[in-house]
Amino acid sequence: MNRNVLIVGGAAITAYILGTRANRPTLAEHPETLRHQVERLWTDPQAKKRRAKFRKQRAKDARAATKALQKQTAKARKTLGKQAESARKNVAKQTDRATKKVRSAIAA
């Protein structure tokens, strides 16, 4: 009886091992490596067109962003120029007032 259990158990283990190995893919079924896949995709004409289209779109976006940034910079420069001129005038007025006060204090 023990001998029969060992034979059946051995047969079951052997069947399990052979069954699991049968499902494994072999190299012959998948000869294309990752490097070959990347190379094939890189040289694909449709992929080249998509990359060129993507580059053109990014260049267009970059030009638009540059133009918008130049407009904002010019606007800020103009605004800051006005504020600087206003501040210069205020400082000149305050200096004139202080000078008049000092002169009137000296004259008195």
PDB file of C-alpha atoms in Angstrom, residues 25-32:
ATOM      1  CA  PRO A  25       7.398  30.377 -23.514  1.00  0.00           C
ATOM      2  CA  THR A  26      10.537  29.476 -25.379  1.00  0.00           C
ATOM      3  CA  LEU A  27      12.965  31.805 -27.074  1.00  0.00           C
ATOM      4  CA  ALA A  28      11.942  30.450 -30.475  1.00  0.00           C
ATOM      5  CA  GLU A  29       8.408  31.826 -30.027  1.00  0.00           C
ATOM      6  CA  HIS A  30       9.620  35.335 -29.083  1.00  0.00           C
ATOM      7  CA  PRO A  31      12.848  35.960 -30.990  1.00  0.00           C
ATOM      8  CA  GLU A  32      12.456  39.755 -30.968  1.00  0.00           C
TER       9      GLU A  32
END
